[in-house]
Coordinates of C-alpha atoms and ligand atoms in Angstrom, one line a residue:
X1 CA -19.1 7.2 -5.2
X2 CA -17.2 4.4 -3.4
X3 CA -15.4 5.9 -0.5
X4 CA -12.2 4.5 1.4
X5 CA -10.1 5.2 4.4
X6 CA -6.6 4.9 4.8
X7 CA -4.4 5.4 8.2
X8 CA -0.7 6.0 7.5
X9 CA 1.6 8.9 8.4
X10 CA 1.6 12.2 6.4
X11 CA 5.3 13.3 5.6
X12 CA 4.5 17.2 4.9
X13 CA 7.6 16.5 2.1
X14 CA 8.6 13.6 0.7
X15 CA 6.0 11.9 -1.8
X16 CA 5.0 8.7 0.4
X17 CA 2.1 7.7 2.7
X18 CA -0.9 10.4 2.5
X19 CA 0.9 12.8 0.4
X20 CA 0.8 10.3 -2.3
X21 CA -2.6 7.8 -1.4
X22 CA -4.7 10.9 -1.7
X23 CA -4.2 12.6 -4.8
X24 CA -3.9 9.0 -6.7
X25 CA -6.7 7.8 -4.9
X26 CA -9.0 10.8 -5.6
X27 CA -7.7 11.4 -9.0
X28 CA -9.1 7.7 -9.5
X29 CA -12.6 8.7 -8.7
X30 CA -13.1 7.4 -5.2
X31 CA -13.2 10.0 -1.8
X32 CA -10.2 9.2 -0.1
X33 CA -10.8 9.7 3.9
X34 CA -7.3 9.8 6.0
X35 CA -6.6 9.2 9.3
X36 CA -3.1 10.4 10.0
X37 CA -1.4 8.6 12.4
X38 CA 1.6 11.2 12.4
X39 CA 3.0 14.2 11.1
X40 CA 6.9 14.2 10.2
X41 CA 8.5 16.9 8.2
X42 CA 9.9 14.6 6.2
X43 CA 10.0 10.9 5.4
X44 CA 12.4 9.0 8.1
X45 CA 15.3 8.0 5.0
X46 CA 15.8 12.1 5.8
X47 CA 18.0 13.0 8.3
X48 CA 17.0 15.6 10.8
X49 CA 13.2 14.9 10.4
X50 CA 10.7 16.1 13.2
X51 CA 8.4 13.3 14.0
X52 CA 4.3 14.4 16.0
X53 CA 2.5 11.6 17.2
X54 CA -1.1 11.4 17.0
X55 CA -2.2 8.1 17.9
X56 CA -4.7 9.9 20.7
X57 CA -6.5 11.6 17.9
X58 CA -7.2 7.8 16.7
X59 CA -10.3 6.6 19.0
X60 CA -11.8 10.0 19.5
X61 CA -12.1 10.1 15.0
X62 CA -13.0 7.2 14.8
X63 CA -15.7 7.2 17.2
X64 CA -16.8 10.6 15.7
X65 CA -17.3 8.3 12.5
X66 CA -19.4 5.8 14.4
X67 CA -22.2 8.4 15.7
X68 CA -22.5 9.5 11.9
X69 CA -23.1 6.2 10.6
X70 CA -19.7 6.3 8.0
X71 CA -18.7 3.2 6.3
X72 CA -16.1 2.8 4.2
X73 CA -15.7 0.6 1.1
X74 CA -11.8 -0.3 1.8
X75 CA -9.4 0.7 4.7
X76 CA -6.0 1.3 3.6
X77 CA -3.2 0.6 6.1
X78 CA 0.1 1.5 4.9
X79 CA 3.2 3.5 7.6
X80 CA 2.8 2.6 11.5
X81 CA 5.1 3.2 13.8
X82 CA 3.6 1.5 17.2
X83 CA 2.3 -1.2 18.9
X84 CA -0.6 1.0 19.8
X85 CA -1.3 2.1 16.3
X86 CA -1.4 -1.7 15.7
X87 CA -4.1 -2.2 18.6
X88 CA -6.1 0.7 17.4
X89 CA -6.2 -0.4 13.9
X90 CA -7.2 -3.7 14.9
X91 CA -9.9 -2.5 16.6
X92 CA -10.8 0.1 13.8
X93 CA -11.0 -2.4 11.2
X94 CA -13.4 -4.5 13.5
X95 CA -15.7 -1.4 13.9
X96 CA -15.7 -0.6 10.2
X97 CA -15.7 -4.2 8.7
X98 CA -18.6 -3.7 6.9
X99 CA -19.7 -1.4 4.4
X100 CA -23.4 -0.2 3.8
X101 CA -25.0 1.1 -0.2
X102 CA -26.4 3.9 0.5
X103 CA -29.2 3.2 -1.8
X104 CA -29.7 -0.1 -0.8
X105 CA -28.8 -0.3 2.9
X106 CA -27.3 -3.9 1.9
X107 CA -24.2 -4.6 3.9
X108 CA -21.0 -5.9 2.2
X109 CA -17.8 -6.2 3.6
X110 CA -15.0 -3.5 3.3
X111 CA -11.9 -4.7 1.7
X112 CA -8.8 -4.9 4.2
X113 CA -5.9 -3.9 2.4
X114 CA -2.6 -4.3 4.4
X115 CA 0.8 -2.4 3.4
X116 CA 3.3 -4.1 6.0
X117 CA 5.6 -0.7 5.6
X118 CA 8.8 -1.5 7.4
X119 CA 11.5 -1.8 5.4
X120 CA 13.2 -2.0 2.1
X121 CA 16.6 -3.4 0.7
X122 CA 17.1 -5.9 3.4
X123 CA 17.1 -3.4 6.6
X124 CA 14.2 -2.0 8.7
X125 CA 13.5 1.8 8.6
X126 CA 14.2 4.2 11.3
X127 CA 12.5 3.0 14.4
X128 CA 11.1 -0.5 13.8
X129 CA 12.3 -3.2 15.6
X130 CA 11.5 -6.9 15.3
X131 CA 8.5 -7.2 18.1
X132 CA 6.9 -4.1 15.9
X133 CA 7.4 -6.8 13.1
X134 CA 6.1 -9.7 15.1
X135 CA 2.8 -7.7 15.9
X136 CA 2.2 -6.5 12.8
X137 CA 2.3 -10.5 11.6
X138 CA -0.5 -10.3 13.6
X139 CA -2.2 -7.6 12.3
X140 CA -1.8 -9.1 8.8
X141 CA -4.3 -12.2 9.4
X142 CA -7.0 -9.0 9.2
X143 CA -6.3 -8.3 5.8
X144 CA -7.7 -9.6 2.3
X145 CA -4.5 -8.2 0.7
X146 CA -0.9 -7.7 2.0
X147 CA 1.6 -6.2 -0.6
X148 CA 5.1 -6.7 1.4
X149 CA 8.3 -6.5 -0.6
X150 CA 10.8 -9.3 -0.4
X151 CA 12.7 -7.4 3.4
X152 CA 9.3 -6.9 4.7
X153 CA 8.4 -10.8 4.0
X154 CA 11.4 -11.9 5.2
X155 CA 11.0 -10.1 8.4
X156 CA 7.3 -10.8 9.0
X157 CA 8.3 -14.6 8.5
X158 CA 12.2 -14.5 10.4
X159 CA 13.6 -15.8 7.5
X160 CA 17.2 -14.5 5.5
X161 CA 16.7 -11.9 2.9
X162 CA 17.5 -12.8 -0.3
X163 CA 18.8 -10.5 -2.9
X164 CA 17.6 -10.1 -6.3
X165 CA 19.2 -13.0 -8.2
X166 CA 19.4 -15.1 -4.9
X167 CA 16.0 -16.4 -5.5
X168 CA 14.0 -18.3 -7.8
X169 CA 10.4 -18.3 -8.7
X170 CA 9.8 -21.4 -6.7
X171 CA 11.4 -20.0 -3.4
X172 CA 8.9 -17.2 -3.9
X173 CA 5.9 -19.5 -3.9
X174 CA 7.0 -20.8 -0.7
X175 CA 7.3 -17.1 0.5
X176 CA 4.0 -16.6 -0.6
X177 CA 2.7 -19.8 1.3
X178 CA 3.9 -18.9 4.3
X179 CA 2.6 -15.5 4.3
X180 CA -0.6 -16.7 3.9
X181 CA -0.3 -18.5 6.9
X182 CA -0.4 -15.4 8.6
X183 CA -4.2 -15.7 8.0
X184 CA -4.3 -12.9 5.1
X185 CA -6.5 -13.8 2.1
X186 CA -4.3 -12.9 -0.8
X187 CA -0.4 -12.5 -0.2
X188 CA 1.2 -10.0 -2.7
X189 CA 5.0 -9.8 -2.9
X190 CA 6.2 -6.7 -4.2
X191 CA 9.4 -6.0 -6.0
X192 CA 10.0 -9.6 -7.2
X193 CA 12.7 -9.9 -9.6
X194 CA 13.9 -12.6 -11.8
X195 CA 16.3 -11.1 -14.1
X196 CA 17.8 -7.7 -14.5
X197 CA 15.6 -6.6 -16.8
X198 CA 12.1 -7.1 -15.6
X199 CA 10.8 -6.6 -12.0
X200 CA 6.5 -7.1 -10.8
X201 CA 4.5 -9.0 -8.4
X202 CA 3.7 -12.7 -7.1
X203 CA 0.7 -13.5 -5.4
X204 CA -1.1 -16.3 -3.8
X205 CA -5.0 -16.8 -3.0
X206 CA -5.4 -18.3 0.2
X207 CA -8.6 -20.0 -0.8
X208 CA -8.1 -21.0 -4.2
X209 CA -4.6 -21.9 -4.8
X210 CA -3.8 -20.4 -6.9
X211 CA -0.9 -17.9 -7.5
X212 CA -0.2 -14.8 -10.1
X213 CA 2.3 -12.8 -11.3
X214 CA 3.1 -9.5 -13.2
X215 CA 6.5 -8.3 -14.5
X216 CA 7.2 -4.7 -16.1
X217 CA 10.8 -3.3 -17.0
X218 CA 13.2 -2.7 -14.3
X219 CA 15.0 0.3 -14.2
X220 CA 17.7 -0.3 -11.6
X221 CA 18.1 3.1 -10.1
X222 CA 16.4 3.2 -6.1
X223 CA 13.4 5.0 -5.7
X224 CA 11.5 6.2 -2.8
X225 CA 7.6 6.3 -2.2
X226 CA 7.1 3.9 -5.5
X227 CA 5.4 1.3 -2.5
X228 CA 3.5 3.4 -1.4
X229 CA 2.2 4.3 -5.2
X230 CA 1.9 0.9 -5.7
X231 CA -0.5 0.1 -3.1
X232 CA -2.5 3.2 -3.2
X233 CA -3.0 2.6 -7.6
X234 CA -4.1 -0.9 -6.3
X235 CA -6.3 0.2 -3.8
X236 CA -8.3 2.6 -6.1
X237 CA -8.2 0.2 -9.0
X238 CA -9.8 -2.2 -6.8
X239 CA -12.4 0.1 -6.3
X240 CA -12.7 0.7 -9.7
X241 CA -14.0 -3.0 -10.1
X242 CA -10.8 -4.3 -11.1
X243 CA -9.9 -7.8 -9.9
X244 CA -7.1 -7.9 -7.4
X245 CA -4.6 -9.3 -10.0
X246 CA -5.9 -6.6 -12.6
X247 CA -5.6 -3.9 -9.9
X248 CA -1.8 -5.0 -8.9
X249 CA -0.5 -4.9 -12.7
X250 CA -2.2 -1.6 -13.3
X251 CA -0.6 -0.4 -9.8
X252 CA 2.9 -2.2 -11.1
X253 CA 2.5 -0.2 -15.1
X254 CA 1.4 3.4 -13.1
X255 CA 4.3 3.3 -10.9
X256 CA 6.7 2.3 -14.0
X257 CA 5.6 5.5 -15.6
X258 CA 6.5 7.5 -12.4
X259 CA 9.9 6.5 -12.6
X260 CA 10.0 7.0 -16.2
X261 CA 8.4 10.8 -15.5
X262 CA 11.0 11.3 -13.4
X263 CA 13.9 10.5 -15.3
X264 CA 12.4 12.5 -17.9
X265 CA 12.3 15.5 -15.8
X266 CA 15.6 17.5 -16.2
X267 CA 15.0 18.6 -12.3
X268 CA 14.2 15.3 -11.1
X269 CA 13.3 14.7 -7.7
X270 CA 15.5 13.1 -5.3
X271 CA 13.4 12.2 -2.7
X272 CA 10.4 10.5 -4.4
X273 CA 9.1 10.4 -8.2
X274 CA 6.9 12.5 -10.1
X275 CA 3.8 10.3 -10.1
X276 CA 2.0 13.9 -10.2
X277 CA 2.7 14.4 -14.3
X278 CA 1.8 10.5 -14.6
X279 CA -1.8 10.7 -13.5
X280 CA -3.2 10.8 -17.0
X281 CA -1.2 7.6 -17.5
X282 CA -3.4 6.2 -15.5
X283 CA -6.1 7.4 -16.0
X284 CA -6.0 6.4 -19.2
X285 CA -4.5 2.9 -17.8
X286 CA -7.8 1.6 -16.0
X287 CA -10.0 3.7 -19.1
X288 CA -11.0 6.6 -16.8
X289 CA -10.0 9.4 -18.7
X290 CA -12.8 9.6 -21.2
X291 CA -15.1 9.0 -19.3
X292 CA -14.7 12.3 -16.9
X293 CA -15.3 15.4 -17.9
X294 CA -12.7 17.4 -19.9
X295 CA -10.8 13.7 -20.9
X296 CA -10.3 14.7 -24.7
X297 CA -7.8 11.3 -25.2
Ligands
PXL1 O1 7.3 5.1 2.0 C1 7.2 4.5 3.2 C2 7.3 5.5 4.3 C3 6.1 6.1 4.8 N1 6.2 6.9 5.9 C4 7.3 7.3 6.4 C5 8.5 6.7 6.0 C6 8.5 5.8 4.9 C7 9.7 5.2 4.4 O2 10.8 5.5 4.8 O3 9.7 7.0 6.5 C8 7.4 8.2 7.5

């Protein structure tokens, strides 16, 4: 079984970071370790929330990892909320770049995927300012993937933020050039929208060239956490086997259904959306479900 780590905040309530990576990670048939990086009661968008830091516990866990010889077949970055979380993640990645088959003992190396949380809908969240931004451009030229949605891009690159309907397809390629400057791999903008109805991804190779794209149906109300969702359903189809651009549009169709599930729901949540009742969606999505046990579909 492939396994992955990811290193992001758990918010005890809220459907985002490790509340929402693990279960859709596991439910995909790959161990999900965490390293939390701190514990809120609540995501920051709600007020009153009581914030733990546990950036010491960092070094000492990972070390731990080390002496027992774990590698990991991806590490997940998604919510950080310090320069020294930066540092130590920088230096984690280094340690854990490589991954080992166990039957083998061939080394390969782990996939770096990057979610540059910071912001959404033109403004940085609670606590992030722009030298946080400006480091974690840094950080970015680690990664084989960054997923970033159009406020995060425009803050990791000091450019304007552009509404929806402010841009056009070939403003995005531009975006998605200058992102790869950053020295990432593959640059993935999230939330992309072209016209009211439809909403997906662009992304750019690095290497090849070459960009691609993915557009589902937009449903205009805001949702929280649906990044998050995104990225993890990428991160677990890529471990599925699923090329990157496969692995985005599953992510992009899974997190659809989330919304859709929650507007469904009579009691729908206000603070997240019920990607819970969607995992056979995706299951089914990236063919899983007959294969495990108990999949009658
Ligand atoms: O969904 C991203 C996220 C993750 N973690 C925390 C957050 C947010 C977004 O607001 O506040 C703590």
């Amino acid at each position: 079984m492939k396994r992955i780590v990811t290193i992001q905040d758990i918010s005890c309530v809220g459907k985002c970071s490790l509340t929402v990576a693990l279960p859709i990670i596991s439910a995909m048939g790959v161990e999900a370790g965490v390293l939390p990086t701190a514990v809120l009661s609540t995501h920051t968008a709600i007020e009153g929330f009581t914030f733990h830091d546990l950036t010491r516990e960092i070094p000492p866990i990972s070390e731990h990892w080390q002496k027992l010889g774990f590698t990991f077949d991806a590490v997940y970055t998604g919510y950080l909320g310090s320069f020294e979380q930066l540092e130590l993640c920088t230096e984690f990645i280094r340690t854990f770049r490589m991954s080992r088959d166990p039957l083998t003992g061939n080394e390969y190396p782990a996939c770096v995927f990057v979610d540059p949380v910071m912001g959404d809908h033109g403004r940085l969240y609670s606590g992030f300012t722009t030298d946080f931004v400006r480091e974690m451009g840094r950080f970015c030229a680690l990664a084989d993937v960054i997923v970033p949605n159009m406020t995060e891009a425009s803050y990791l690159l000091g450019i304007d933020y552009l509404k929806d309907g402010e841009y056009d397809e070939a403003y995005v390629r531009d975006v998605l050039r200058r992102l790869c400057g950053l020295g990432v791999r593959n640059a993935v903008l999230t939330g992309v929208s072209f016209s009211p109805e439809n909403v997906g991804f662009m992304g750019l190779n690095a290497e090849s060239g070459e960009f691609f794209s993915y557009f589902t149906e937009k449903i205009p109300n805001v949702f929280h956490g649906t990044g998050d969702i995104f990225a993890s359903t990428a991160v677990g189809a890529l471990m599925n086997e699923f090329s990157l651009e496969d692995s985005l549009a599953a992510a992009a169709d899974y997190t659809l259904e989330c919304i859709r599930e929650t507007l469904r729901d009579p009691v729908g949540c206000e603070y997240g959306v019920n990607f819970e009742t969607a995992i056979p969606y995706l299951l089914r999505r990236i063919g899983k479900l007959n294969e495990m046990s108990g999949g009658k579909e």
